Coordinates of C-alpha atoms in Angstrom, one line a residue:
X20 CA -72.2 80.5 -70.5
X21 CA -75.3 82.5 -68.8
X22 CA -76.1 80.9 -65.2
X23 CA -79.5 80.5 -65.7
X24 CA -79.8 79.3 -62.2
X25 CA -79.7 82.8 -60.5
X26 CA -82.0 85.7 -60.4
X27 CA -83.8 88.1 -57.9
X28 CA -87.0 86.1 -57.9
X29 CA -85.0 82.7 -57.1
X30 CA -86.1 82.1 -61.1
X31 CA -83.6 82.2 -64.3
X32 CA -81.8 85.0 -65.7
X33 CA -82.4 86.0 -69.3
X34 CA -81.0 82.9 -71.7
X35 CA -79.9 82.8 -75.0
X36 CA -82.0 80.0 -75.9
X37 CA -85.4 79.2 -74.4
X38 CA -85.1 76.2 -72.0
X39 CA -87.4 72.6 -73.3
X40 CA -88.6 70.6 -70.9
X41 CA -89.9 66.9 -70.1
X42 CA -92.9 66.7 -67.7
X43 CA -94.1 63.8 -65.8
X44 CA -98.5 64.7 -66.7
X45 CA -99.5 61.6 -64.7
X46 CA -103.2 62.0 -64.0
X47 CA -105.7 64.2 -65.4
X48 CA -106.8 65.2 -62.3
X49 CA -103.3 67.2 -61.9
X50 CA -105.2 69.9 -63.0
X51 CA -107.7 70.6 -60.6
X52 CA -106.0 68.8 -57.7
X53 CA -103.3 70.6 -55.4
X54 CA -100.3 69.0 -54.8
X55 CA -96.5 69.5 -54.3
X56 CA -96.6 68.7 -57.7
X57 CA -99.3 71.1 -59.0
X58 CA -97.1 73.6 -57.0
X59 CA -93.5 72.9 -58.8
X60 CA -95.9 73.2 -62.6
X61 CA -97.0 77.0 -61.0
X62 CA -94.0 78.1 -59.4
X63 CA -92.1 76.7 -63.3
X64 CA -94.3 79.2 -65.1
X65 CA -93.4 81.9 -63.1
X66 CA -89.8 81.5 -62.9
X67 CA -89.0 80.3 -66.8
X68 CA -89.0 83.5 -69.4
X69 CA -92.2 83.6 -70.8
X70 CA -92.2 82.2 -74.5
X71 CA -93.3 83.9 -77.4
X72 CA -95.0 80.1 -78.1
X73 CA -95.3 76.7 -76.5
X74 CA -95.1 73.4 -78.8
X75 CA -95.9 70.7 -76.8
X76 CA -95.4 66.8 -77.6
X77 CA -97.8 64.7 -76.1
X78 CA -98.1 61.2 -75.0
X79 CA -102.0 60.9 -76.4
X80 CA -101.5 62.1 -80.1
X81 CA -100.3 59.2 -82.4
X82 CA -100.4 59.9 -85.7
X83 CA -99.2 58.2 -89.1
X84 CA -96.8 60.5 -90.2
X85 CA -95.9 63.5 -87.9
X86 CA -98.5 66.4 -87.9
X87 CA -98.5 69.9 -86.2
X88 CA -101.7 71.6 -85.0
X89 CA -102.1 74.8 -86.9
X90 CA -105.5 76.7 -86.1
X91 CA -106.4 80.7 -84.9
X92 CA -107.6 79.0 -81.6
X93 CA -107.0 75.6 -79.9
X94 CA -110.0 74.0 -78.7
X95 CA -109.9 70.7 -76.1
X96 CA -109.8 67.6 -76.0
X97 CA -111.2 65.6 -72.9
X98 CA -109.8 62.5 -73.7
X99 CA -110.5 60.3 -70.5
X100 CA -113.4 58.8 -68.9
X101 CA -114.2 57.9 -65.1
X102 CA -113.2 61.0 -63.7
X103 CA -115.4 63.7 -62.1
X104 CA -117.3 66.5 -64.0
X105 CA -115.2 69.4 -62.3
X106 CA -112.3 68.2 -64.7
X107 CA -114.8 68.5 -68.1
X108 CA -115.9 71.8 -66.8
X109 CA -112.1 73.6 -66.9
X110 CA -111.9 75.5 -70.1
X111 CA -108.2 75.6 -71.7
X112 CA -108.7 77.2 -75.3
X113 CA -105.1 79.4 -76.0
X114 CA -104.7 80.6 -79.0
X115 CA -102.7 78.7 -81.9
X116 CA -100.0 80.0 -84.6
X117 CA -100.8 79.3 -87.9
X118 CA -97.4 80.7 -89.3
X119 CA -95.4 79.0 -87.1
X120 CA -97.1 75.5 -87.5
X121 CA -96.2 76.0 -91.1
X122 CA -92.4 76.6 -90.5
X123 CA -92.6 74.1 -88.3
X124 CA -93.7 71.4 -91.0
X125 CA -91.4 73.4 -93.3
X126 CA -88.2 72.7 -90.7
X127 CA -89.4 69.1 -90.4
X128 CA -90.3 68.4 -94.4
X129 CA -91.0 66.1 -95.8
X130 CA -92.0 63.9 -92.4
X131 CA -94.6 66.9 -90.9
X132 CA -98.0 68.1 -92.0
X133 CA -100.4 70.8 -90.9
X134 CA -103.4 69.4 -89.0
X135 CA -106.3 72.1 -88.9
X136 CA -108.6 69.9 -86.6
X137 CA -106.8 68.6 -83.7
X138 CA -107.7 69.7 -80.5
X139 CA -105.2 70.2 -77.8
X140 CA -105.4 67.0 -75.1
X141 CA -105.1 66.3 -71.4
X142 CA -101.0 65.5 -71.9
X143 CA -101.0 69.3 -72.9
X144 CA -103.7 71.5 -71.5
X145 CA -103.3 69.6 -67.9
X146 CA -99.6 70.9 -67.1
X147 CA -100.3 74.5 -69.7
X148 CA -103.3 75.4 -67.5
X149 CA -101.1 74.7 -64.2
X150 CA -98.2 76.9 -66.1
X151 CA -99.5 79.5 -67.6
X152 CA -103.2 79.8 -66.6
X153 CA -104.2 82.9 -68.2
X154 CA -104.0 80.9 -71.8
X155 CA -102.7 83.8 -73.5
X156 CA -99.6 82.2 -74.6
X157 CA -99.9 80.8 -78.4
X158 CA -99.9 76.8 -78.0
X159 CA -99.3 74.3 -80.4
X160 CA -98.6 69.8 -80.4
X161 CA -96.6 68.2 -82.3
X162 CA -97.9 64.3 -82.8
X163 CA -96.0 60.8 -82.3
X164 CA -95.5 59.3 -85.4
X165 CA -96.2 55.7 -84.5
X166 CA -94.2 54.3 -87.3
X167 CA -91.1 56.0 -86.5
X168 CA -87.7 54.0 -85.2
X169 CA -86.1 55.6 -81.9
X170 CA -83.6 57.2 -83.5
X171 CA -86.1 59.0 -85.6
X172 CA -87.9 60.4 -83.1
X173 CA -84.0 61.7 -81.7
X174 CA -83.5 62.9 -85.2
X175 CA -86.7 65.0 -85.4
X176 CA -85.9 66.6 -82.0
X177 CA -82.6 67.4 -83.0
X178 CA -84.6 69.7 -86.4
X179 CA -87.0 71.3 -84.0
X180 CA -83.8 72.8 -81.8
X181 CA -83.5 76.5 -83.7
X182 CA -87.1 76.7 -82.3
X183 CA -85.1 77.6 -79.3
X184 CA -83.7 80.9 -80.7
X185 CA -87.0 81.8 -81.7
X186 CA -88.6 82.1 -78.1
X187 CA -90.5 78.5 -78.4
X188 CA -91.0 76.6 -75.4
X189 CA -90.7 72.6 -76.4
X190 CA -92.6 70.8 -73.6
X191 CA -92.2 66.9 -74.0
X192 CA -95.2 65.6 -71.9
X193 CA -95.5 61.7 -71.0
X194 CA -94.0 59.6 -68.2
X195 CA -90.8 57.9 -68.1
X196 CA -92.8 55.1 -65.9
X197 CA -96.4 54.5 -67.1
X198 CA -97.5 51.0 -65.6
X199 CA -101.2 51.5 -64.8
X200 CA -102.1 47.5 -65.2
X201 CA -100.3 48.2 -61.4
X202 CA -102.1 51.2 -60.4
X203 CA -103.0 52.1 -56.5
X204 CA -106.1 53.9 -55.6
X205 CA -104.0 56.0 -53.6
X206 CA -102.1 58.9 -55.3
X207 CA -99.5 58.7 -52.4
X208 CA -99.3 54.6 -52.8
X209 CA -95.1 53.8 -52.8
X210 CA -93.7 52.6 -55.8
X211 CA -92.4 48.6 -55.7
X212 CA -88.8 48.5 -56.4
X213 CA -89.2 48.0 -60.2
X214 CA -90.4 51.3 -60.3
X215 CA -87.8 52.7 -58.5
X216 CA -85.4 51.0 -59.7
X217 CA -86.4 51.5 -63.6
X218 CA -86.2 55.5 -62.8
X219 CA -83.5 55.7 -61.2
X220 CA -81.8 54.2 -64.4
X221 CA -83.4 56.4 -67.0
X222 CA -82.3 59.5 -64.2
X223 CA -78.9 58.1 -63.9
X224 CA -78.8 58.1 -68.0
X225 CA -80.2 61.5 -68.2
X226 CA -77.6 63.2 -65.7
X227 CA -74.8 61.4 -67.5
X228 CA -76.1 62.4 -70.7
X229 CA -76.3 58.8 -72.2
X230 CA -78.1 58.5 -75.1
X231 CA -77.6 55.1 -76.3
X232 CA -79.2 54.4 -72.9
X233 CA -81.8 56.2 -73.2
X234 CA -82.2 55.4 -76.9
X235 CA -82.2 51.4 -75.6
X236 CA -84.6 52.2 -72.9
X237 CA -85.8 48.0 -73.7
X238 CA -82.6 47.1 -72.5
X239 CA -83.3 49.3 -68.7
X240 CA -83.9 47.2 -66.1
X241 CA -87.9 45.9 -65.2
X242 CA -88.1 48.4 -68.6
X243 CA -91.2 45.7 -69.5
X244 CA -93.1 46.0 -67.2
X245 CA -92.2 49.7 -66.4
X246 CA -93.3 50.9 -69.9
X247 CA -95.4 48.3 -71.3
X248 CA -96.4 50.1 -74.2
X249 CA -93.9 53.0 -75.4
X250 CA -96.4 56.1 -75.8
X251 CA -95.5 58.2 -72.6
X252 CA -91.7 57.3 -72.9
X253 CA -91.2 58.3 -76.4
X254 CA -91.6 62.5 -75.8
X255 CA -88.5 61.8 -74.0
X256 CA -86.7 61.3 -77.1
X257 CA -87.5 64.7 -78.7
X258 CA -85.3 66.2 -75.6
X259 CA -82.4 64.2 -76.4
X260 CA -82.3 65.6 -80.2
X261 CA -83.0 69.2 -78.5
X262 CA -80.6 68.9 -75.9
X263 CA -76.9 71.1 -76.2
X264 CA -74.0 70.4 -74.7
X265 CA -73.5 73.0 -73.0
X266 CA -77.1 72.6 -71.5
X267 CA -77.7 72.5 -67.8
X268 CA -80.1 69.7 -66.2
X269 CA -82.5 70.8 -64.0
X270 CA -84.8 68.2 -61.5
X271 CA -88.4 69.9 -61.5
X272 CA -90.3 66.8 -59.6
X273 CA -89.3 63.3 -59.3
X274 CA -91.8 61.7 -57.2
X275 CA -94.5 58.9 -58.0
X276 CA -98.2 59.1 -58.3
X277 CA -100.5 55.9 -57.7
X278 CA -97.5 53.8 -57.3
X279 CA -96.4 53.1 -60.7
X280 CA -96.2 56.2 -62.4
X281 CA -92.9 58.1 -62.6
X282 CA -93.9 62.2 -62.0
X283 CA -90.3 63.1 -62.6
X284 CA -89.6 66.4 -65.0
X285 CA -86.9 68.2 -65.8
X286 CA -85.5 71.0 -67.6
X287 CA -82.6 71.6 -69.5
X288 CA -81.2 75.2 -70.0
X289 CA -77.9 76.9 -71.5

């Protein structure tokens, strides 16, 4: 097995497969504000081999049915309010991949269609502009069928993984703790214990590799009030269909950010 753990530039040596990540988005204003964990997003992009193509699954794209943007270029979504107009001014517009959203609906047939209209929103463009900033890289999302079981979302995960071979970066983006009926003002406000302590079980079931854990997140404790609604833990899901077993986990950030939302990432490799 390649150790992707080693190079020159303290980054990864050249992989078989392309790595997929999960990535704690948290805030909108991630994008324009600097942070130790704006830093780990920048120092990612420059360490991961650069992808021929990004597919991202977002937290904020629900969908009946599963759709894939498919377009010549992305435009953006600003789907937030109450935050200041430096945020609406950054311009994120990569280009898309037409061909590849249709093999990607092909690979998940009959579940997946092409969606010509989507823009791309803050769970994407806010950690993308932080990685790769020049927006060169082709980018497409992949929605959140709201209808789905767990085990489907697993399942579609598990049809995207050749993507791997092909030079695609999968990018999960949500939050394995999304509580904000118990957000702080401060960014740097500690978590309560049920925070911590619903984290810590979702890490403890991602080192050990146990899906039917993770699969049964309801069952986690404080899971209720940790992830009252399921958006932001369901991109999780698609990384335990992708993942291999001969994959190697890798902690990117695993603080928290106003209290009650988990920032932890990670990335899996082989």
């Amino acid at each position: 097995m390649p150790d992707t753990h080693s190079s020159a530039a303290n980054g990864f040596a050249p992989a078989i497969r392309t790595p997929v990540l999960f990535i704690g988005h948290g805030s909108p204003m991630n994008a324009i504000t600097d942070s130790a964990y704006s830093e780990a997003l920048i120092r990612l992009g420059t360490e991961l081999p650069q992808p021929k193509a990004v597919l991202v699954i977002s937290a904020h794209w629900i969908t009946s049915g599963t759709r894939v943007t498919s377009t010549v270029r992305n435009t953006q979504l600003f789907d937030f309010a109450g935050f200041p107009d430096e945020l609406s001014r950054i311009k994120y517009t990569p280009p898309g991949d037409i061909a590849l959203a249709e093999r990607i609906c092909d690979m998940l047939a009959p579940q997946a269609t092409c969606d010509q209209f989507r823009p791309i929103d803050h769970g994407c463009w806010t950690v993308l502009s932080r990685m790769y900033p020049d927006a060169e890289i082709p980018v497409l999302q992949l929605s959140l069928d709201a209808k789905a079981a767990v085990h489907a979302h697993v399942a579609l995960g598990a049809r995207l993984s050749p993507l791997r071979e092909r030079g695609v970066l999968i990018v999960a983006s949500g939050n394995l703790c999304h509580a904000l009926g118990a957000l702080q003002p401060e960014p740097e406000a500690p978590p309560p214990r049920w925070v911590t302590d619903f984290d810590a079980a979702v890490a403890d079931a991602i080192e050990s590799d146990k899906q039917e854990v993770l699969t049964a997140y309801e069952r986690l404790p404080f899971a209720e009030r940790a992830i009252p609604e399921s958006s932001h833990y369901l991109p999780l899901l698609y990384i335990l269909g992708l993942r291999r077993p001969d994959d190697d986990l890798r902690w990117i950030y695993s603080e928290f950010e106003h209290g009650s939302v988990s920032m932890r990432s990670f990335l899996l490799a082989g």
